[in-house]
Amino acid sequence: MEYKFDIVVVGTGNAALSAAVAASEEGKKVLMLEKGPKNNRGGNSFFTDGAIRFAYKDLDSYREIVSDISEDDEIVLPKYDSEDFYNDMMKVTQGKSKPELARHLVENSYDTILWMKKQGVEFIANENQYFEKDGVKTFWGGLPTKTYRKGIGLVEALFKKAEENGVEIWCSSPAVKLEASNNKITGVHVNKDGENVQIAADAVILACGGFEADAKKRTENLGEEWSEAVVRGTKHNTGDGISMALEVGAVKAGQYDGCHAHTTDYNAPKFGDFEKPGDIYKKSSYPLGLIVNDEGNRFVDEGADFRNYTYAKYGKETLKQPGHKAFQIYDSQVKPLLRVEYEIDEATKIEANTLEELAEKMNVDTKQFLKTIEEYNAAVLEGDYNPSIKDGKSTSGLDPKKSNWALKFNEAPFYAYPVTCGITFTFGGIKVNNKAEVLNVNDTPITGLYAAGEMVGELFYHNYPGGSGLMSGSVFGKTAGKNAAKL
């Protein structure tokens, strides 16, 4: 049987759905391909907590997006325009993000959010990014918005719109090879329910993730220790799209030895569980406490910045520790401020009434642990503690120091949460331009081939601003869909 579609989208996550919806808006006949079964569709987006970063001009433009903030609500919201977003991109990527791509992301972020809302995606205030006192919500960190019902709400809304627009979706149907002639895509080969079929298409949009779920590729590109990393999202992102693109002349681009990572519960499943969506295993409140390894030593500056700018980096540092393990520890002063994932049934929690008891239950070197806490407490400086800003309440003469939010660790009961490193997505991808066109070795677009989401190389290096990955998927997905529809 012969199949013919105007556009084939490989993948079913946020980037792929944005591409499919954008193309179908233009009246194109669109097919989406999902490698896994129907109950595994949605890609890594299914597991996100939904926090999404975008530039906004002022409070009024923010209110236009979120559904749970009314004109009567009293809020304090720092300005966050395109230059702020761009500067954050350059800061955390050490200036290596390709300006053309970074500019496209930040300058199209607000319009894309409005477009997503029009498609049925609901946005709400990010409860983890504000401090409420006397009825006033004070936001911080440049990430005040998230999708309603996290990742599952995001993908459900986009699936609904795609299906309303007539997009066809095949599950258990991995794409295996692109068909091309004279630098032009003509179709794609698919293993549909175990049968190899060829689909003719004017354009193919690759939005099927990186190689983070393939232990061999992780080891080859990231290092031996990454073979043990927990995969926080779908098990189906094994680099297939990158391989197919390279076979037809695409070029590798970006940081292949870099990735997005996060501290996650030490007892989290090895792959994302589609029965438990919403990024429930991550542990993000570490700026409020301390992090120690199995030897009882601190190894990072927990208060260097808001967690949005450090969690990817600190996930990797955790992987380097003995046994790929560490503990986030908190005392009762900050316990009420911890994010909700610390109190759910899936969270591994240790509680003790003394520091000695805590060390014993953690099974760390008790003597060294007590020394670490004693030295830390002695180094804490006086000052005003304020978790809604970088308060400068720090330590003195300590290595590593704690630059902000340094409170003495001395109020029982005490709590410890064992964590390891969870990999989310890889930074190495393929070379594209700001039209989402895939480029060959001559920097010439391969006609009819587009890429979006995690497959876009040269955008993230070393680290990334929290929520910008989700925004990138939406922006470049929409861009790919609109441009593919012009062929």
mmCIF file of N, CA and C in Angstrom, residues 6-62:
data_model
loop_
_atom_site.group_PDB
_atom_site.id
_atom_site.type_symbol
_atom_site.label_atom_id
_atom_site.label_comp_id
_atom_site.label_asym_id
_atom_site.label_seq_id
_atom_site.Cartn_x
_atom_site.Cartn_y
_atom_site.Cartn_z
ATOM 1 N N ASP A 6 1.512 15.369 2.917
ATOM 2 C CA ASP A 6 2.262 16.584 2.636
ATOM 3 C C ASP A 6 3.481 16.679 3.549
ATOM 4 N N ILE A 7 3.243 16.414 4.826
ATOM 5 C CA ILE A 7 4.297 16.561 5.828
ATOM 6 C C ILE A 7 4.243 15.401 6.810
ATOM 7 N N VAL A 8 5.403 14.827 7.087
ATOM 8 C CA VAL A 8 5.520 13.798 8.111
ATOM 9 C C VAL A 8 6.338 14.363 9.267
ATOM 10 N N VAL A 9 5.800 14.253 10.466
ATOM 11 C CA VAL A 9 6.485 14.706 11.677
ATOM 12 C C VAL A 9 6.914 13.474 12.466
ATOM 13 N N VAL A 10 8.198 13.360 12.739
ATOM 14 C CA VAL A 10 8.720 12.220 13.495
ATOM 15 C C VAL A 10 8.832 12.633 14.956
ATOM 16 N N GLY A 11 8.041 11.990 15.818
ATOM 17 C CA GLY A 11 7.983 12.318 17.233
ATOM 18 C C GLY A 11 6.593 12.783 17.623
ATOM 19 N N THR A 12 6.299 12.756 18.929
ATOM 20 C CA THR A 12 4.979 13.204 19.399
ATOM 21 C C THR A 12 5.079 14.050 20.668
ATOM 22 N N GLY A 13 6.245 14.620 20.945
ATOM 23 C CA GLY A 13 6.373 15.519 22.082
ATOM 24 C C GLY A 13 5.951 16.931 21.738
ATOM 25 N N ASN A 14 6.261 17.854 22.615
ATOM 26 C CA ASN A 14 5.852 19.247 22.444
ATOM 27 C C ASN A 14 6.325 19.844 21.125
ATOM 28 N N ALA A 15 7.599 19.622 20.766
ATOM 29 C CA ALA A 15 8.129 20.181 19.517
ATOM 30 C C ALA A 15 7.411 19.590 18.313
ATOM 31 N N ALA A 16 7.237 18.273 18.329
ATOM 32 C CA ALA A 16 6.564 17.591 17.222
ATOM 33 C C ALA A 16 5.106 18.037 17.113
ATOM 34 N N LEU A 17 4.426 18.128 18.255
ATOM 35 C CA LEU A 17 3.029 18.549 18.241
ATOM 36 C C LEU A 17 2.888 19.994 17.767
ATOM 37 N N SER A 18 3.804 20.860 18.201
ATOM 38 C CA SER A 18 3.760 22.252 17.740
ATOM 39 C C SER A 18 3.936 22.312 16.226
ATOM 40 N N ALA A 19 4.840 21.492 15.698
ATOM 41 C CA ALA A 19 5.064 21.449 14.251
ATOM 42 C C ALA A 19 3.835 20.936 13.518
ATOM 43 N N ALA A 20 3.250 19.859 14.017
ATOM 44 C CA ALA A 20 2.088 19.260 13.355
ATOM 45 C C ALA A 20 0.890 20.199 13.367
ATOM 46 N N VAL A 21 0.657 20.844 14.512
ATOM 47 C CA VAL A 21 -0.471 21.777 14.602
ATOM 48 C C VAL A 21 -0.247 22.977 13.686
ATOM 49 N N ALA A 22 0.971 23.506 13.677
ATOM 50 C CA ALA A 22 1.265 24.668 12.826
ATOM 51 C C ALA A 22 1.089 24.333 11.350
ATOM 52 N N ALA A 23 1.557 23.159 10.930
ATOM 53 C CA ALA A 23 1.422 22.755 9.528
ATOM 54 C C ALA A 23 -0.032 22.482 9.162
ATOM 55 N N SER A 24 -0.750 21.844 10.074
ATOM 56 C CA SER A 24 -2.149 21.514 9.787
ATOM 57 C C SER A 24 -3.013 22.767 9.747
ATOM 58 N N GLU A 25 -2.624 23.818 10.463
ATOM 59 C CA GLU A 25 -3.330 25.100 10.383
ATOM 60 C C GLU A 25 -3.308 25.655 8.966
ATOM 61 N N GLU A 26 -2.266 25.288 8.220
ATOM 62 C CA GLU A 26 -2.119 25.764 6.843
ATOM 63 C C GLU A 26 -2.825 24.851 5.844
ATOM 64 N N GLY A 27 -3.593 23.901 6.358
ATOM 65 C CA GLY A 27 -4.369 23.018 5.488
ATOM 66 C C GLY A 27 -3.599 21.832 4.943
ATOM 67 N N LYS A 28 -2.447 21.535 5.509
ATOM 68 C CA LYS A 28 -1.627 20.434 5.019
ATOM 69 C C LYS A 28 -2.073 19.097 5.618
ATOM 70 N N LYS A 29 -1.871 18.031 4.832
ATOM 71 C CA LYS A 29 -2.141 16.682 5.300
ATOM 72 C C LYS A 29 -0.904 16.200 6.056
ATOM 73 N N VAL A 30 -1.074 15.993 7.364
ATOM 74 C CA VAL A 30 0.069 15.756 8.245
ATOM 75 C C VAL A 30 -0.038 14.391 8.924
ATOM 76 N N LEU A 31 1.095 13.710 8.982
ATOM 77 C CA LEU A 31 1.204 12.445 9.710
ATOM 78 C C LEU A 31 2.252 12.599 10.804
ATOM 79 N N MET A 32 1.930 12.120 12.009
ATOM 80 C CA MET A 32 2.906 12.055 13.098
ATOM 81 C C MET A 32 3.266 10.592 13.360
ATOM 82 N N LEU A 33 4.555 10.346 13.621
ATOM 83 C CA LEU A 33 5.041 8.994 13.877
ATOM 84 C C LEU A 33 5.561 8.892 15.305
ATOM 85 N N GLU A 34 5.052 7.913 16.044
ATOM 86 C CA GLU A 34 5.504 7.656 17.407
ATOM 87 C C GLU A 34 6.148 6.278 17.475
ATOM 88 N N LYS A 35 7.367 6.226 17.972
ATOM 89 C CA LYS A 35 8.102 4.965 18.085
ATOM 90 C C LYS A 35 7.443 4.003 19.074
ATOM 91 N N GLY A 36 6.942 4.523 20.184
ATOM 92 C CA GLY A 36 6.356 3.686 21.222
ATOM 93 C C GLY A 36 4.872 3.452 21.015
ATOM 94 N N PRO A 37 4.269 2.645 21.896
ATOM 95 C CA PRO A 37 2.818 2.434 21.828
ATOM 96 C C PRO A 37 2.060 3.696 22.223
ATOM 97 N N LYS A 38 0.755 3.673 22.047
ATOM 98 C CA LYS A 38 -0.061 4.873 22.286
ATOM 99 C C LYS A 38 0.090 5.384 23.710
ATOM 100 N N ASN A 39 0.212 4.468 24.685
ATOM 101 C CA ASN A 39 0.330 4.925 26.072
ATOM 102 C C ASN A 39 1.728 5.424 26.409
ATOM 103 N N ASN A 40 2.619 5.483 25.415
ATOM 104 C CA ASN A 40 3.954 6.056 25.589
ATOM 105 C C ASN A 40 4.158 7.301 24.736
ATOM 106 N N ARG A 41 3.108 7.816 24.144
ATOM 107 C CA ARG A 41 3.290 8.987 23.293
ATOM 108 C C ARG A 41 3.420 10.250 24.148
ATOM 109 N N GLY A 42 3.996 11.273 23.568
ATOM 110 C CA GLY A 42 4.192 12.528 24.285
ATOM 111 C C GLY A 42 5.652 12.840 24.570
ATOM 112 N N GLY A 43 6.527 11.863 24.334
ATOM 113 C CA GLY A 43 7.954 12.092 24.492
ATOM 114 C C GLY A 43 8.350 12.585 25.869
ATOM 115 N N ASN A 44 9.473 13.270 25.938
ATOM 116 C CA ASN A 44 9.926 13.837 27.210
ATOM 117 C C ASN A 44 8.957 14.881 27.742
ATOM 118 N N SER A 45 8.197 15.495 26.859
ATOM 119 C CA SER A 45 7.269 16.549 27.282
ATOM 120 C C SER A 45 6.230 16.021 28.264
ATOM 121 N N PHE A 46 5.912 14.744 28.157
ATOM 122 C CA PHE A 46 4.941 14.126 29.050
ATOM 123 C C PHE A 46 5.412 14.211 30.503
ATOM 124 N N PHE A 47 6.734 14.265 30.713
ATOM 125 C CA PHE A 47 7.299 14.196 32.064
ATOM 126 C C PHE A 47 7.706 15.558 32.634
ATOM 127 N N THR A 48 7.610 16.605 31.843
ATOM 128 C CA THR A 48 8.037 17.907 32.338
ATOM 129 C C THR A 48 7.097 18.420 33.422
ATOM 130 N N ASP A 49 7.635 19.300 34.289
ATOM 131 C CA ASP A 49 6.757 19.928 35.277
ATOM 132 C C ASP A 49 6.003 21.098 34.676
ATOM 133 N N GLY A 50 6.272 21.395 33.388
ATOM 134 C CA GLY A 50 5.500 22.400 32.673
ATOM 135 C C GLY A 50 6.016 23.814 32.782
ATOM 136 N N ALA A 51 7.061 24.061 33.570
ATOM 137 C CA ALA A 51 7.606 25.416 33.656
ATOM 138 C C ALA A 51 8.187 25.814 32.308
ATOM 139 N N ILE A 52 7.786 26.970 31.810
ATOM 140 C CA ILE A 52 8.204 27.397 30.474
ATOM 141 C C ILE A 52 8.649 28.858 30.519
ATOM 142 N N ARG A 53 9.810 29.119 29.956
ATOM 143 C CA ARG A 53 10.426 30.440 30.011
ATOM 144 C C ARG A 53 10.099 31.226 28.732
ATOM 145 N N PHE A 54 9.649 32.453 28.902
ATOM 146 C CA PHE A 54 9.416 33.318 27.749
ATOM 147 C C PHE A 54 9.621 34.764 28.160
ATOM 148 N N ALA A 55 9.866 35.602 27.182
ATOM 149 C CA ALA A 55 10.045 37.028 27.436
ATOM 150 C C ALA A 55 8.677 37.707 27.476
ATOM 151 N N TYR A 56 8.520 38.622 28.401
ATOM 152 C CA TYR A 56 7.288 39.409 28.468
ATOM 153 C C TYR A 56 7.662 40.867 28.746
ATOM 154 N N LYS A 57 6.819 41.781 28.304
ATOM 155 C CA LYS A 57 7.136 43.204 28.408
ATOM 156 C C LYS A 57 6.846 43.770 29.790
ATOM 157 N N ASP A 58 5.709 43.358 30.350
ATOM 158 C CA ASP A 58 5.299 43.950 31.615
ATOM 159 C C ASP A 58 4.261 43.050 32.274
ATOM 160 N N LEU A 59 3.728 43.518 33.375
ATOM 161 C CA LEU A 59 2.751 42.736 34.127
ATOM 162 C C LEU A 59 1.489 42.468 33.316
ATOM 163 N N ASP A 60 1.079 43.442 32.529
ATOM 164 C CA ASP A 60 -0.133 43.252 31.721
ATOM 165 C C ASP A 60 0.057 42.130 30.697
ATOM 166 N N SER A 61 1.224 42.083 30.075
ATOM 167 C CA SER A 61 1.456 41.024 29.083
ATOM 168 C C SER A 61 1.527 39.657 29.759
ATOM 169 N N TYR A 62 1.973 39.621 31.006
ATOM 170 C CA TYR A 62 1.983 38.365 31.758
ATOM 171 C C TYR A 62 0.561 37.927 32.094
#
